[in-house]
CSV table of C-alpha atoms and ligand atoms in Angstrom, one decimal:
chain,number,residue,atom,x,y,z
U,1215,MET,CA,-132.0,15.9,-67.5
U,1216,SER,CA,-128.8,17.6,-68.4
U,1217,ASN,CA,-125.8,16.1,-66.6
U,1218,HIS,CA,-125.0,19.5,-65.1
U,1219,ILE,CA,-128.2,19.5,-63.1
U,1220,SER,CA,-128.2,17.7,-59.8
U,1221,VAL,CA,-130.4,17.2,-56.7
U,1222,SER,CA,-129.9,19.2,-53.5
U,1223,LEU,CA,-132.0,19.1,-50.3
U,1224,VAL,CA,-132.1,22.7,-49.1
U,1225,LEU,CA,-133.2,23.9,-45.7
U,1226,LYS,CA,-134.8,27.2,-46.6
U,1227,GLN,CA,-135.8,28.2,-43.1
U,1228,PRO,CA,-136.4,26.2,-39.8
U,1229,GLY,CA,-138.9,23.4,-40.5
U,1230,ASP,CA,-139.0,24.0,-44.3
U,1231,MET,CA,-136.9,21.8,-46.5
U,1232,GLU,CA,-137.1,21.6,-50.3
U,1233,MET,CA,-135.6,19.3,-52.9
U,1234,ARG,CA,-134.1,21.4,-55.6
U,1235,GLN,CA,-132.6,20.8,-59.0
U,1236,VAL,CA,-129.4,22.9,-59.0
U,1237,GLU,CA,-126.5,23.6,-61.3
U,1238,ARG,CA,-123.6,21.5,-60.4
U,1239,PRO,CA,-121.3,23.8,-58.4
U,1240,ALA,CA,-118.1,25.1,-59.9
U,1241,VAL,CA,-114.8,24.3,-58.1
U,1242,GLY,CA,-112.4,27.1,-56.9
U,1243,GLU,CA,-108.6,26.9,-57.0
U,1244,ARG,CA,-108.0,24.9,-53.8
U,1245,GLU,CA,-111.3,23.0,-53.8
U,1246,VAL,CA,-112.7,19.7,-55.1
U,1247,LEU,CA,-116.1,18.6,-56.3
U,1248,VAL,CA,-117.3,15.5,-54.3
U,1249,LYS,CA,-120.0,13.3,-55.6
U,1250,VAL,CA,-121.6,12.4,-52.3
U,1251,SER,CA,-122.1,8.7,-51.7
U,1252,ALA,CA,-123.7,8.8,-48.2
U,1253,CYS,CA,-124.4,11.4,-45.5
U,1254,GLY,CA,-125.3,10.7,-41.8
U,1255,ILE,CA,-127.9,12.8,-40.0
U,1256,CYS,CA,-127.2,13.8,-36.4
U,1257,GLY,CA,-128.6,15.7,-33.5
U,1258,THR,CA,-126.9,18.9,-34.7
U,1259,ASP,CA,-128.9,18.7,-37.9
U,1260,ARG,CA,-132.0,18.3,-35.9
U,1261,HIS,CA,-131.2,21.4,-34.0
U,1262,ILE,CA,-130.5,23.3,-37.2
U,1263,TYR,CA,-133.7,22.1,-38.7
U,1264,HIS,CA,-135.7,23.4,-35.7
U,1265,GLY,CA,-133.8,26.6,-35.5
U,1266,THR,CA,-132.1,25.9,-32.2
U,1267,TYR,CA,-128.5,25.8,-33.5
U,1268,PRO,CA,-127.0,28.8,-35.4
U,1269,ALA,CA,-126.7,28.2,-39.2
U,1270,SER,CA,-126.7,30.3,-42.3
U,1271,LEU,CA,-129.9,29.5,-44.2
U,1272,PRO,CA,-130.7,28.6,-46.9
U,1273,VAL,CA,-128.2,25.8,-46.8
U,1274,SER,CA,-128.0,22.2,-47.7
U,1275,ILE,CA,-127.3,20.6,-44.3
U,1276,GLY,CA,-125.4,17.4,-43.6
U,1277,HIS,CA,-121.8,17.5,-42.2
U,1278,GLU,CA,-121.1,13.7,-42.0
U,1279,PHE,CA,-120.4,12.6,-45.5
U,1280,ALA,CA,-118.2,10.6,-47.8
U,1281,GLY,CA,-117.9,10.3,-51.6
U,1282,PHE,CA,-115.8,10.3,-54.7
U,1283,ILE,CA,-113.8,13.2,-56.0
U,1284,GLU,CA,-115.2,14.1,-59.5
U,1285,GLU,CA,-113.3,17.3,-60.2
U,1286,VAL,CA,-110.3,19.1,-58.7
U,1287,GLY,CA,-109.4,22.9,-58.8
U,1288,ILE,CA,-106.2,23.9,-60.5
U,1289,GLY,CA,-104.3,24.6,-57.2
U,1290,VAL,CA,-105.2,21.2,-55.6
U,1291,LYS,CA,-102.1,19.2,-54.9
U,1292,GLN,CA,-103.0,16.2,-52.7
U,1293,ALA,CA,-106.3,15.0,-54.1
U,1294,THR,CA,-107.0,13.2,-57.4
U,1295,VAL,CA,-110.1,12.6,-59.4
U,1296,GLY,CA,-111.5,9.2,-58.3
U,1297,ASP,CA,-110.3,9.3,-54.7
U,1298,PHE,CA,-112.8,8.1,-52.1
U,1299,VAL,CA,-112.8,10.6,-49.2
U,1300,SER,CA,-114.5,11.4,-46.0
U,1301,VAL,CA,-114.6,15.0,-44.9
U,1302,ASN,CA,-113.9,17.0,-41.8
U,1303,PRO,CA,-116.6,19.6,-42.1
U,1304,ASN,CA,-115.0,22.3,-39.9
U,1305,ILE,CA,-113.1,25.1,-41.5
U,1306,TRP,CA,-110.6,26.8,-39.2
U,1307,CYS,CA,-109.0,30.3,-39.6
U,1308,GLY,CA,-105.5,29.2,-38.5
U,1309,ARG,CA,-104.8,32.7,-37.0
U,1310,CYS,CA,-106.9,33.2,-33.9
U,1311,SER,CA,-105.6,32.3,-30.4
U,1312,PRO,CA,-107.2,28.9,-30.1
U,1313,CYS,CA,-106.0,28.0,-33.6
U,1314,LEU,CA,-102.4,29.1,-32.7
U,1315,GLU,CA,-102.5,27.3,-29.4
U,1316,GLY,CA,-103.2,24.0,-31.1
U,1317,ASN,CA,-106.9,23.9,-30.6
U,1318,PRO,CA,-108.2,24.7,-34.1
U,1319,HIS,CA,-111.5,23.0,-33.4
U,1320,LEU,CA,-112.2,25.9,-30.9
U,1321,CYS,CA,-111.5,28.5,-33.6
U,1322,GLN,CA,-113.2,31.8,-32.9
U,1323,SER,CA,-114.4,32.1,-36.5
U,1324,MET,CA,-115.2,28.5,-37.4
U,1325,HIS,CA,-117.3,27.8,-40.4
U,1326,ALA,CA,-118.7,24.4,-41.2
U,1327,LEU,CA,-119.9,22.6,-44.2
U,1328,GLY,CA,-123.6,21.6,-43.7
U,1329,VAL,CA,-124.0,24.5,-41.3
U,1330,ASP,CA,-122.8,27.7,-42.9
U,1331,LEU,CA,-121.9,26.3,-46.3
U,1332,ASN,CA,-123.6,23.6,-48.4
U,1333,GLY,CA,-123.0,20.1,-47.0
U,1334,GLY,CA,-123.6,16.5,-47.8
U,1335,LEU,CA,-127.4,16.3,-48.4
U,1336,SER,CA,-126.7,17.1,-52.0
U,1337,GLU,CA,-125.5,15.0,-54.9
U,1338,TYR,CA,-122.5,17.2,-55.3
U,1339,CYS,CA,-120.6,19.2,-52.7
U,1340,ILE,CA,-117.7,21.6,-52.9
U,1341,VAL,CA,-115.0,20.8,-50.3
U,1342,PRO,CA,-111.8,22.7,-49.6
U,1343,GLU,CA,-108.8,20.4,-50.2
U,1344,GLN,CA,-107.5,20.7,-46.6
U,1345,LEU,CA,-110.7,19.0,-45.3
U,1346,LEU,CA,-110.3,15.8,-47.3
U,1347,TYR,CA,-109.3,12.5,-45.7
U,1348,LYS,CA,-108.7,9.7,-48.3
U,1349,MET,CA,-110.3,6.4,-47.5
U,1350,SER,CA,-110.2,2.9,-48.9
U,1351,PRO,CA,-112.7,2.8,-51.8
U,1352,GLU,CA,-113.7,-0.7,-50.5
U,1353,THR,CA,-115.3,0.9,-47.4
U,1354,ASP,CA,-119.1,0.8,-47.2
U,1355,PRO,CA,-120.1,4.5,-47.8
U,1356,LEU,CA,-122.8,4.2,-45.1
U,1357,LYS,CA,-119.9,3.6,-42.7
U,1358,ALA,CA,-117.3,5.8,-44.3
U,1359,CYS,CA,-119.5,8.9,-43.7
U,1360,LEU,CA,-119.4,8.2,-39.9
U,1361,ALA,CA,-115.7,9.2,-39.7
U,1362,GLU,CA,-116.9,12.5,-38.4
U,1363,PRO,CA,-119.0,11.3,-35.4
U,1364,VAL,CA,-116.4,8.6,-34.6
U,1365,SER,CA,-113.7,11.3,-34.6
U,1366,CYS,CA,-115.8,13.3,-32.1
U,1367,VAL,CA,-116.1,10.3,-29.8
U,1368,LEU,CA,-112.4,9.5,-29.9
U,1369,HIS,CA,-111.6,13.1,-29.1
U,1370,GLY,CA,-114.0,13.0,-26.1
U,1371,LEU,CA,-112.2,10.0,-24.7
U,1372,ASP,CA,-108.8,11.6,-25.4
U,1373,ARG,CA,-109.8,14.4,-23.0
U,1374,LEU,CA,-110.1,11.9,-20.1
U,1375,GLN,CA,-107.4,10.5,-17.9
U,1376,VAL,CA,-108.2,6.8,-18.1
U,1377,LYS,CA,-106.0,3.8,-17.7
U,1378,ALA,CA,-106.6,0.4,-19.3
U,1379,GLY,CA,-109.0,-1.7,-17.1
U,1380,TYR,CA,-111.1,1.3,-16.1
U,1381,ARG,CA,-114.8,1.0,-15.3
U,1382,GLY,CA,-117.3,3.4,-16.8
U,1383,ALA,CA,-120.9,4.1,-17.7
U,1384,VAL,CA,-122.6,5.9,-20.6
U,1385,PHE,CA,-125.9,7.7,-20.0
U,1386,GLY,CA,-128.0,7.8,-23.1
U,1387,GLY,CA,-128.1,5.0,-25.7
U,1388,GLY,CA,-128.7,6.9,-28.9
U,1389,PHE,CA,-126.2,6.5,-31.7
U,1390,ILE,CA,-123.5,8.6,-30.0
U,1391,GLY,CA,-123.9,6.8,-26.7
U,1392,GLN,CA,-123.7,3.4,-28.5
U,1393,LEU,CA,-120.5,4.5,-30.3
U,1394,MET,CA,-119.1,5.8,-27.0
U,1395,LEU,CA,-119.8,2.4,-25.3
U,1396,GLN,CA,-118.0,0.6,-28.1
U,1397,ALA,CA,-115.1,3.0,-28.1
U,1398,MET,CA,-114.6,2.7,-24.4
U,1399,ARG,CA,-114.4,-1.1,-24.7
U,1400,LEU,CA,-112.0,-0.8,-27.6
U,1401,GLN,CA,-109.9,1.5,-25.5
U,1402,GLY,CA,-109.4,-0.9,-22.7
U,1403,ALA,CA,-112.4,-0.5,-20.3
U,1404,SER,CA,-113.0,-3.6,-18.3
U,1405,GLU,CA,-116.6,-2.9,-17.7
U,1406,VAL,CA,-119.0,-0.4,-19.3
U,1407,TYR,CA,-122.7,0.1,-18.4
U,1408,LEU,CA,-125.4,1.8,-20.5
U,1409,ILE,CA,-128.0,3.7,-18.6
U,1410,GLU,CA,-131.0,4.1,-21.0
U,1411,PRO,CA,-134.8,4.2,-20.4
U,1412,GLN,CA,-135.8,3.0,-23.8
U,1413,GLU,CA,-135.8,-0.8,-24.2
U,1414,HIS,CA,-134.9,-1.0,-27.9
U,1415,LYS,CA,-131.8,1.0,-27.3
U,1416,ARG,CA,-130.8,-1.2,-24.3
U,1417,GLN,CA,-131.3,-4.3,-26.4
U,1418,VAL,CA,-128.9,-3.1,-29.0
U,1419,ALA,CA,-126.2,-2.7,-26.4
U,1420,GLU,CA,-127.1,-5.9,-24.6
U,1421,LYS,CA,-126.7,-7.9,-27.9
U,1422,LEU,CA,-123.1,-6.5,-28.1
U,1423,GLY,CA,-122.4,-7.7,-24.6
U,1424,PHE,CA,-122.8,-4.5,-22.5
U,1425,ASN,CA,-124.5,-4.3,-19.1
U,1426,THR,CA,-127.5,-2.1,-19.1
U,1427,ILE,CA,-129.7,-0.4,-16.5
U,1428,ASP,CA,-133.2,1.0,-17.0
U,1429,PRO,CA,-133.1,4.2,-14.9
U,1430,VAL,CA,-136.9,4.3,-14.6
U,1431,ASN,CA,-137.7,0.7,-13.6
U,1432,GLU,CA,-134.3,-0.3,-12.0
U,1433,LYS,CA,-133.8,2.7,-9.8
U,1434,GLN,CA,-132.1,0.6,-7.1
U,1435,LYS,CA,-129.5,-0.6,-9.6
U,1436,LEU,CA,-128.8,3.0,-10.6
U,1437,VAL,CA,-128.3,4.0,-6.9
U,1438,GLU,CA,-125.9,1.1,-6.5
U,1439,LEU,CA,-123.8,2.1,-9.5
U,1440,SER,CA,-120.9,3.9,-7.9
U,1441,GLU,CA,-117.1,4.1,-7.8
U,1442,LEU,CA,-116.8,4.3,-11.6
U,1443,ASP,CA,-113.6,5.8,-13.0
U,1444,VAL,CA,-115.5,7.5,-15.8
U,1445,THR,CA,-119.1,8.5,-16.5
U,1446,VAL,CA,-120.2,10.0,-19.8
U,1447,ASP,CA,-123.3,12.1,-20.4
U,1448,CYS,CA,-124.6,11.3,-23.9
U,1449,ALA,CA,-128.2,12.1,-22.9
U,1450,GLY,CA,-128.2,15.8,-22.3
U,1451,ALA,CA,-131.5,15.6,-20.4
U,1452,GLY,CA,-133.2,15.5,-17.0
U,1453,ASP,CA,-131.0,14.7,-14.0
U,1454,VAL,CA,-128.3,12.9,-15.9
U,1455,LEU,CA,-125.4,15.2,-15.0
U,1456,MET,CA,-126.1,14.7,-11.3
U,1457,GLN,CA,-126.5,10.9,-11.8
U,1458,CYS,CA,-123.0,11.0,-13.4
U,1459,ILE,CA,-121.7,12.9,-10.3
U,1460,ARG,CA,-123.1,10.3,-8.0
U,1461,ALA,CA,-121.8,7.3,-9.9
U,1462,THR,CA,-118.2,8.6,-10.4
U,1463,LYS,CA,-115.5,7.7,-7.9
U,1464,ARG,CA,-113.4,10.1,-6.0
U,1465,GLY,CA,-110.8,11.6,-8.4
U,1466,GLY,CA,-112.8,10.4,-11.4
U,1467,ASP,CA,-113.8,12.0,-14.6
U,1468,ILE,CA,-117.2,13.0,-16.0
U,1469,LEU,CA,-117.3,13.6,-19.8
U,1470,LEU,CA,-120.1,16.1,-20.8
U,1471,PHE,CA,-120.5,14.9,-24.3
U,1472,ALA,CA,-124.2,15.6,-25.0
U,1473,ALA,CA,-125.3,18.9,-26.7
U,1474,TYR,CA,-127.6,20.3,-24.2
U,1475,PRO,CA,-129.9,23.0,-25.7
U,1476,GLN,CA,-128.2,26.4,-25.6
U,1477,GLY,CA,-129.5,28.4,-22.6
U,1478,LYS,CA,-130.7,25.3,-20.7
U,1479,ALA,CA,-129.6,25.0,-17.0
U,1480,VAL,CA,-129.6,21.9,-14.8
U,1481,SER,CA,-129.2,21.6,-11.1
U,1482,ILE,CA,-126.3,19.7,-9.5
U,1483,GLU,CA,-124.9,19.4,-6.0
U,1484,PRO,CA,-121.5,21.2,-6.2
U,1485,PHE,CA,-120.4,19.8,-2.8
U,1486,GLU,CA,-120.1,16.4,-4.4
U,1487,VAL,CA,-117.8,17.7,-7.2
U,1488,PHE,CA,-115.7,19.4,-4.5
U,1489,ARG,CA,-115.7,16.5,-2.0
U,1490,LYS,CA,-114.8,13.9,-4.7
U,1491,GLU,CA,-112.5,16.2,-6.6
U,1492,LEU,CA,-114.2,15.3,-9.8
U,1493,ARG,CA,-113.3,16.6,-13.2
U,1494,VAL,CA,-116.3,17.6,-15.4
U,1495,ILE,CA,-114.9,17.8,-18.9
U,1496,GLY,CA,-116.5,19.2,-22.0
U,1497,SER,CA,-115.8,18.0,-25.6
U,1498,PHE,CA,-116.5,19.9,-28.8
U,1499,THR,CA,-115.8,18.4,-32.3
U,1500,TYR,CA,-112.2,17.4,-32.7
U,1501,PRO,CA,-108.8,18.6,-33.9
U,1502,ASP,CA,-107.0,15.5,-34.9
U,1503,THR,CA,-108.7,12.2,-34.5
U,1504,GLN,CA,-110.0,11.6,-38.0
U,1505,VAL,CA,-107.2,9.4,-39.3
U,1506,ARG,CA,-107.6,7.1,-36.3
U,1507,ALA,CA,-111.4,7.1,-36.8
U,1508,ILE,CA,-110.9,6.1,-40.4
U,1509,ARG,CA,-108.5,3.3,-39.7
U,1510,MET,CA,-110.9,1.9,-37.0
U,1511,ILE,CA,-113.9,2.1,-39.4
U,1512,GLU,CA,-111.9,0.5,-42.3
U,1513,SER,CA,-110.7,-2.3,-40.1
U,1514,GLY,CA,-114.3,-3.0,-38.9
U,1515,GLN,CA,-113.5,-2.4,-35.2
U,1516,PHE,CA,-116.9,-0.8,-34.5
U,1517,SER,CA,-120.2,-2.8,-34.8
U,1518,LEU,CA,-122.0,-0.3,-36.9
U,1519,ASP,CA,-124.6,-2.4,-38.6
U,1520,PRO,CA,-126.8,-2.7,-35.5
U,1521,ILE,CA,-126.8,1.0,-34.9
U,1522,ILE,CA,-127.4,2.6,-38.3
U,1523,SER,CA,-130.4,2.5,-40.7
U,1524,GLU,CA,-130.3,3.5,-44.4
U,1525,ILE,CA,-132.8,6.1,-45.3
U,1526,THR,CA,-133.6,8.0,-48.5
U,1527,LEU,CA,-133.2,11.7,-49.2
U,1528,GLU,CA,-137.0,12.0,-49.2
U,1529,GLU,CA,-137.2,10.5,-45.7
U,1530,THR,CA,-134.8,13.1,-44.2
U,1531,ALA,CA,-137.5,15.6,-43.1
U,1532,ASP,CA,-139.4,12.8,-41.3
U,1533,LEU,CA,-136.2,11.8,-39.5
U,1534,LEU,CA,-135.5,15.4,-38.5
U,1535,GLU,CA,-139.0,15.8,-37.2
U,1536,GLY,CA,-138.6,12.7,-35.0
U,1537,LYS,CA,-141.1,10.6,-36.9
U,1538,LEU,CA,-138.7,7.6,-37.3
U,1539,ASP,CA,-137.3,7.7,-33.7
U,1540,HIS,CA,-139.1,4.5,-32.7
U,1541,LYS,CA,-137.1,2.5,-35.1
U,1542,VAL,CA,-134.0,4.5,-36.2
U,1543,LEU,CA,-131.0,5.1,-33.9
U,1544,LYS,CA,-129.1,6.8,-36.7
U,1545,GLY,CA,-130.3,7.6,-40.2
U,1546,VAL,CA,-127.8,7.5,-43.0
U,1547,VAL,CA,-128.8,8.7,-46.4
U,1548,ARG,CA,-127.5,7.0,-49.5
U,1549,LEU,CA,-127.3,9.6,-52.2
U,1550,PRO,CA,-128.7,8.7,-55.7
B,2214,LIG,ZN1,-122.9,15.4,-36.4
B,2215,LIG,ZN1,-109.1,30.3,-35.7
């Protein structure tokens, strides 16, 4: 094999992925070539795979990745060959009103690596210089690539009006729910509950010292859960939003963090939002939390080992199809 040929996992159309041998991509003036070390797979990838999240196919998906810079374009100023970097996958225009108002993550013409442009499920990826965040090369790549989801979680919590000592609950114990639990504790919560029907997910949280409630078999406990300062919907399913409304105290915050399927409606009791003067707050990607996320990952503040599983590029399709869900909370691909 010539050393200009590399492997790329390409989603051709929904449900149809193919491993391709491709020419190593050429760098533009303000771009770098990243040799990807690891790439996390998340719910958004699953939606893209199933055709329920807009993407420009064919594309190599994967927007949570880290790796080493192997080549830099002639106009690149801040990055150097050999740097270990994580990537913010979102490309902002910088000119639309949300961008000018300081909310670039809400850009009206956002493009993203791994969605509209090739992402991290390839040996090599082209990344614009402004999306690079340098990291300590000592960082485990399987954790470094999680800078993106950690940044999202920190931004979600930044949107709330919490004070140290607050009490909260997270509904949904998938990877994001588990990160949210840990972030809330790190941020000064005195007590955080996980509400999750699947036992193996509750056990992960219990081992880390969190209280858990099984909403199916411990209905009474769920009913008694009330007066919380903050509730977070990381489930995006069933009656969870209404459960959040019930469990939150007067004047409290509800963070709607889960990506509900586009077009899906749920029923709530608006009177309760009114009577309790609740704030229901959305959160979408992040503008500015990646440096904090990186420092927290580098200093080992999150317990990531119990919530991630290393998988191979070949296992990615199985993961996206849900075949590994019984044992994998979060699949992270180590690239060859
Ligand atoms: Zn993601
Ligand atoms: Zn914009």
